[in-house]
XYZ file of C-alpha atoms in Angstrom:
234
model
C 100.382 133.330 104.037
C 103.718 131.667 104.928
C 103.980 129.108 108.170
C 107.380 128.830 108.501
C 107.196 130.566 112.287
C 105.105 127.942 113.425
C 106.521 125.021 112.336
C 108.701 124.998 115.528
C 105.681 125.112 117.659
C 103.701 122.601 116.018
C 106.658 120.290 116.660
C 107.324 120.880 120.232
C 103.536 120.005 120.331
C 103.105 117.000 118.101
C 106.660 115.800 118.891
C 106.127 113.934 122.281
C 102.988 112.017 120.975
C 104.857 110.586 118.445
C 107.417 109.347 119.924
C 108.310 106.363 117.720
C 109.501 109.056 114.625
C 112.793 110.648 114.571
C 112.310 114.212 114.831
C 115.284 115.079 115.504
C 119.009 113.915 117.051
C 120.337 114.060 120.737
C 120.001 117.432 121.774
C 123.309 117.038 124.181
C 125.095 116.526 120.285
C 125.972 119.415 118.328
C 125.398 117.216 115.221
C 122.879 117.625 112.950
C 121.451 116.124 109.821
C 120.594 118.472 106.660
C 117.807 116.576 104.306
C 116.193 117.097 101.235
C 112.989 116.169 100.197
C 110.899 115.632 96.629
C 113.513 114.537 94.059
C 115.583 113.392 92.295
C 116.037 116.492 89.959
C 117.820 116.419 87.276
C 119.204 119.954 87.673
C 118.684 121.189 91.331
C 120.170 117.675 92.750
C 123.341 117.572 91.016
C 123.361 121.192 92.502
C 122.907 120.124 95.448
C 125.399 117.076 94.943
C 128.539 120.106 94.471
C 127.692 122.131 97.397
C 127.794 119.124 100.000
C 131.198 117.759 98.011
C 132.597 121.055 98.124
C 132.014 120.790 102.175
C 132.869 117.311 102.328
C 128.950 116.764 104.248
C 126.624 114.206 103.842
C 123.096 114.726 103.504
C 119.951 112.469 103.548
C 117.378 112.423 100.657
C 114.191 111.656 100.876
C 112.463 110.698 97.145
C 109.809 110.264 95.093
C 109.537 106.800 93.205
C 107.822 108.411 90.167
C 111.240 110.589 89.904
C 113.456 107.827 90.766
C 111.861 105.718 87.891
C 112.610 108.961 85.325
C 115.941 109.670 86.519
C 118.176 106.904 87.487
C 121.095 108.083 86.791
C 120.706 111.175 89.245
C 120.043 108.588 92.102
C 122.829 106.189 91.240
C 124.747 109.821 91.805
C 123.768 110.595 95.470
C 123.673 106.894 96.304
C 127.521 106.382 95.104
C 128.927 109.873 97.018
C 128.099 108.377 100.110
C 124.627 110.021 101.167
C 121.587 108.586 102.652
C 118.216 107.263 101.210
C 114.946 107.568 102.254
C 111.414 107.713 100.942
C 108.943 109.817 100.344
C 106.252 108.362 98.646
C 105.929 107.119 95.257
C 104.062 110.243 93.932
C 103.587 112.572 97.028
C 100.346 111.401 97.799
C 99.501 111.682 101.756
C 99.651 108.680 103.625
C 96.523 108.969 105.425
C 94.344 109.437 101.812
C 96.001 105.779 100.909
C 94.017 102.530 101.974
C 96.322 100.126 103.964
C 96.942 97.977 100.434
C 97.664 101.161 98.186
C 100.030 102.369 101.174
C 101.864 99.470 101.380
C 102.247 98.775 97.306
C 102.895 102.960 97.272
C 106.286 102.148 99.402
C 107.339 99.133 98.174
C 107.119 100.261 94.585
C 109.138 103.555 95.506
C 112.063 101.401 97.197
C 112.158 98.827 94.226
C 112.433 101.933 92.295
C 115.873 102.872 94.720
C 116.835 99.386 94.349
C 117.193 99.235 90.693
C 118.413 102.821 90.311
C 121.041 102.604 92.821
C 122.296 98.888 91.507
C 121.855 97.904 95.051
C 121.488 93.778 95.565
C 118.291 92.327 97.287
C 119.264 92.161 100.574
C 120.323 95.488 100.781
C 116.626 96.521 100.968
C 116.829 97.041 104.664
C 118.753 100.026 103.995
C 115.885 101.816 101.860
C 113.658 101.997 105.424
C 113.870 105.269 106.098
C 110.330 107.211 105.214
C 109.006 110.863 105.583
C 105.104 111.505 105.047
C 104.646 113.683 102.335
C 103.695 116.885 103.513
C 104.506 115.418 107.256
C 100.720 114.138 107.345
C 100.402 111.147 109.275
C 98.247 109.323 111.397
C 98.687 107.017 114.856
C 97.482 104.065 112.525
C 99.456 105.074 109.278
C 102.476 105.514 111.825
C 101.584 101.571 113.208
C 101.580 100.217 110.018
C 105.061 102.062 109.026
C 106.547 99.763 112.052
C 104.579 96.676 110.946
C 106.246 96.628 107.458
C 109.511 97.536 109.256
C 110.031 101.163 108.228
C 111.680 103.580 110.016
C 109.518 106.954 110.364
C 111.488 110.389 109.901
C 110.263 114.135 110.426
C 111.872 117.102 110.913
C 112.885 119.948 113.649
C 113.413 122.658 110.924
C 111.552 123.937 108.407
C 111.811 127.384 106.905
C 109.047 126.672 104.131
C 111.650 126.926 101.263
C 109.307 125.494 99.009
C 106.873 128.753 98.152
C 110.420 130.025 97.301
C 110.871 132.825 100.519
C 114.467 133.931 98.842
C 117.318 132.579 99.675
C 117.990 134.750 102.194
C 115.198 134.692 104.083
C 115.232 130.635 103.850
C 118.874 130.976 105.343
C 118.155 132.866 108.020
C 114.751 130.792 108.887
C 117.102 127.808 109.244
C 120.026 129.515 111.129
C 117.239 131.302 113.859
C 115.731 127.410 114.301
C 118.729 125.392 114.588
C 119.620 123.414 118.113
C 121.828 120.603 118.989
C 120.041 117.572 116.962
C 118.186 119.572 114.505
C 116.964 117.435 111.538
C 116.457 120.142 108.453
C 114.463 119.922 105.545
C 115.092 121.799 102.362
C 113.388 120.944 99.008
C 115.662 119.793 95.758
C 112.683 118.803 93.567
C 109.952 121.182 91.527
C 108.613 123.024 94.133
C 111.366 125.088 95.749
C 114.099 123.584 94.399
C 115.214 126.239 92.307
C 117.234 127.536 95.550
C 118.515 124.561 97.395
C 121.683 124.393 95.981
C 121.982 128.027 96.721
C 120.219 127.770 100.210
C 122.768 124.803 100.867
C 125.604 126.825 99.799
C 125.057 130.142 102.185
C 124.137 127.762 105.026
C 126.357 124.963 105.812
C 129.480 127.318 106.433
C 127.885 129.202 108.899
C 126.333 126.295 110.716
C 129.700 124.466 110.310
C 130.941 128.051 111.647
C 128.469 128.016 114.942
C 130.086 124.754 115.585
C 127.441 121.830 114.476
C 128.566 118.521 112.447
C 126.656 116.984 109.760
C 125.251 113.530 109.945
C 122.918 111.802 107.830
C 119.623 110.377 109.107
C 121.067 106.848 109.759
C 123.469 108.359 112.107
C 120.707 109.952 114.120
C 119.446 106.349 114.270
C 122.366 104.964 115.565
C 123.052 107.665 118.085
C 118.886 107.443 119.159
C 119.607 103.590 119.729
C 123.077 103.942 122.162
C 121.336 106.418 123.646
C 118.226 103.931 124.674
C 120.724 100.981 125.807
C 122.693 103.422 128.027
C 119.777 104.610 130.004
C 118.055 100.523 130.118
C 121.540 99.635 132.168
């Protein structure tokens, strides 16, 4: 049995207790920010990395620290085209199964891992704060603690479940149906699913480009959440 139709419920549910992630942009902004979750891959992410040249877009990526550690050279790729970095665990373990020690060591081992594969210095640590729950499982305490040790928590708006491999088409079409001003997407370049991002990527950013939207990465969404704030405090 496939989800993917009630992902967009569960989120206008969950959404306004949570209030501290970034589920998704401004919705008064047509831009949006396409993500990918579960690599590096050797094969699927340099896929990926010709599609979003060939449409001069950048994308956010979300990793695992076990695949950052194995393929370096693939992350030192995204990294130096200019798209974001985020985490996603070290080996896709859900948060709330960690205890608060394994948790912590679980993140900072992944963004070490970033670190050294991206040649980034030391103090550019701050940049590798961005983290999605594997599987989106989280808890109000696991969420606390994410904000204690100064990481910024990131979800999703779309999610057409391209990872028990619908068809492209189908994936497409999930994504095109769910899209709003704002939207944060998730697609899947790693083992599970990622056998069609490259080709899910390809069929879908024209036609969203098409409907009008712009592409921004995660960071962006940040920055836009934050002027947003200070405009309604004055």
């Amino acid at each position: 049995m496939q989800f993917a139709p009630l992902y967009p419920l569960i989120h206008r549910v969950v959404h306004p207790f949570f209030p501290d992630c970034l589920w998704q942009g401004q919705p008064g902004s047509s831009t949006i920010a396409l993500t990918f979750d579960d690599g590096p891959h050797p094969e699927h992410t340099l896929q990926v990395l010709e599609v979003l040249d060939r449409y001069q877009i950048k994308a956010s990526f979300f990793w695992l620290g076990i695949l950052v550690e194995r393929f370096p050279e693939i992350a030192r790729a995204v990294w130096q085209q200019g798209h974001w970095v985020g985490i996603h665990g070290y080996r896709h373990t859900p948060f709330p199964q960690l205890a608060p020690a394994e948790l912590q060591q679980d993140l900072e081992r992944t963004q070490q891992a970033i670190l050294q594969a991206c040649q980034l210095e030391p103090q550019q640590i701050c940049q590798i704060s961005d983290v999605r729950p594997p599987y989106g499982f989280f808890t109000p305490s696991v969420l606390q603690r994410l904000q204690e040790w100064h990481y910024r928590p990131v979800m999703w708006t779309v999610v057409p479940e391209d990872w028990v491999r619908p068809g492209v088409q189908t994936a497409t079409q999930r994504v095109l149906n769910q899209t709003r001003n704002g939207s944060i997407i998730v697609l899947h370049d790693g083992y599970s699913g990622g056998e069609d991002a490259a080709e899910t990527a390809m069929l879908l950013i024209p036609q969203l480009l098409e409907k009008g939207y712009q592409f921004a990465t995660v960071d962006q969404l940040w920055q836009q959440r934050s002027r947003a704030q200070m405009v309604l405090q004055n």
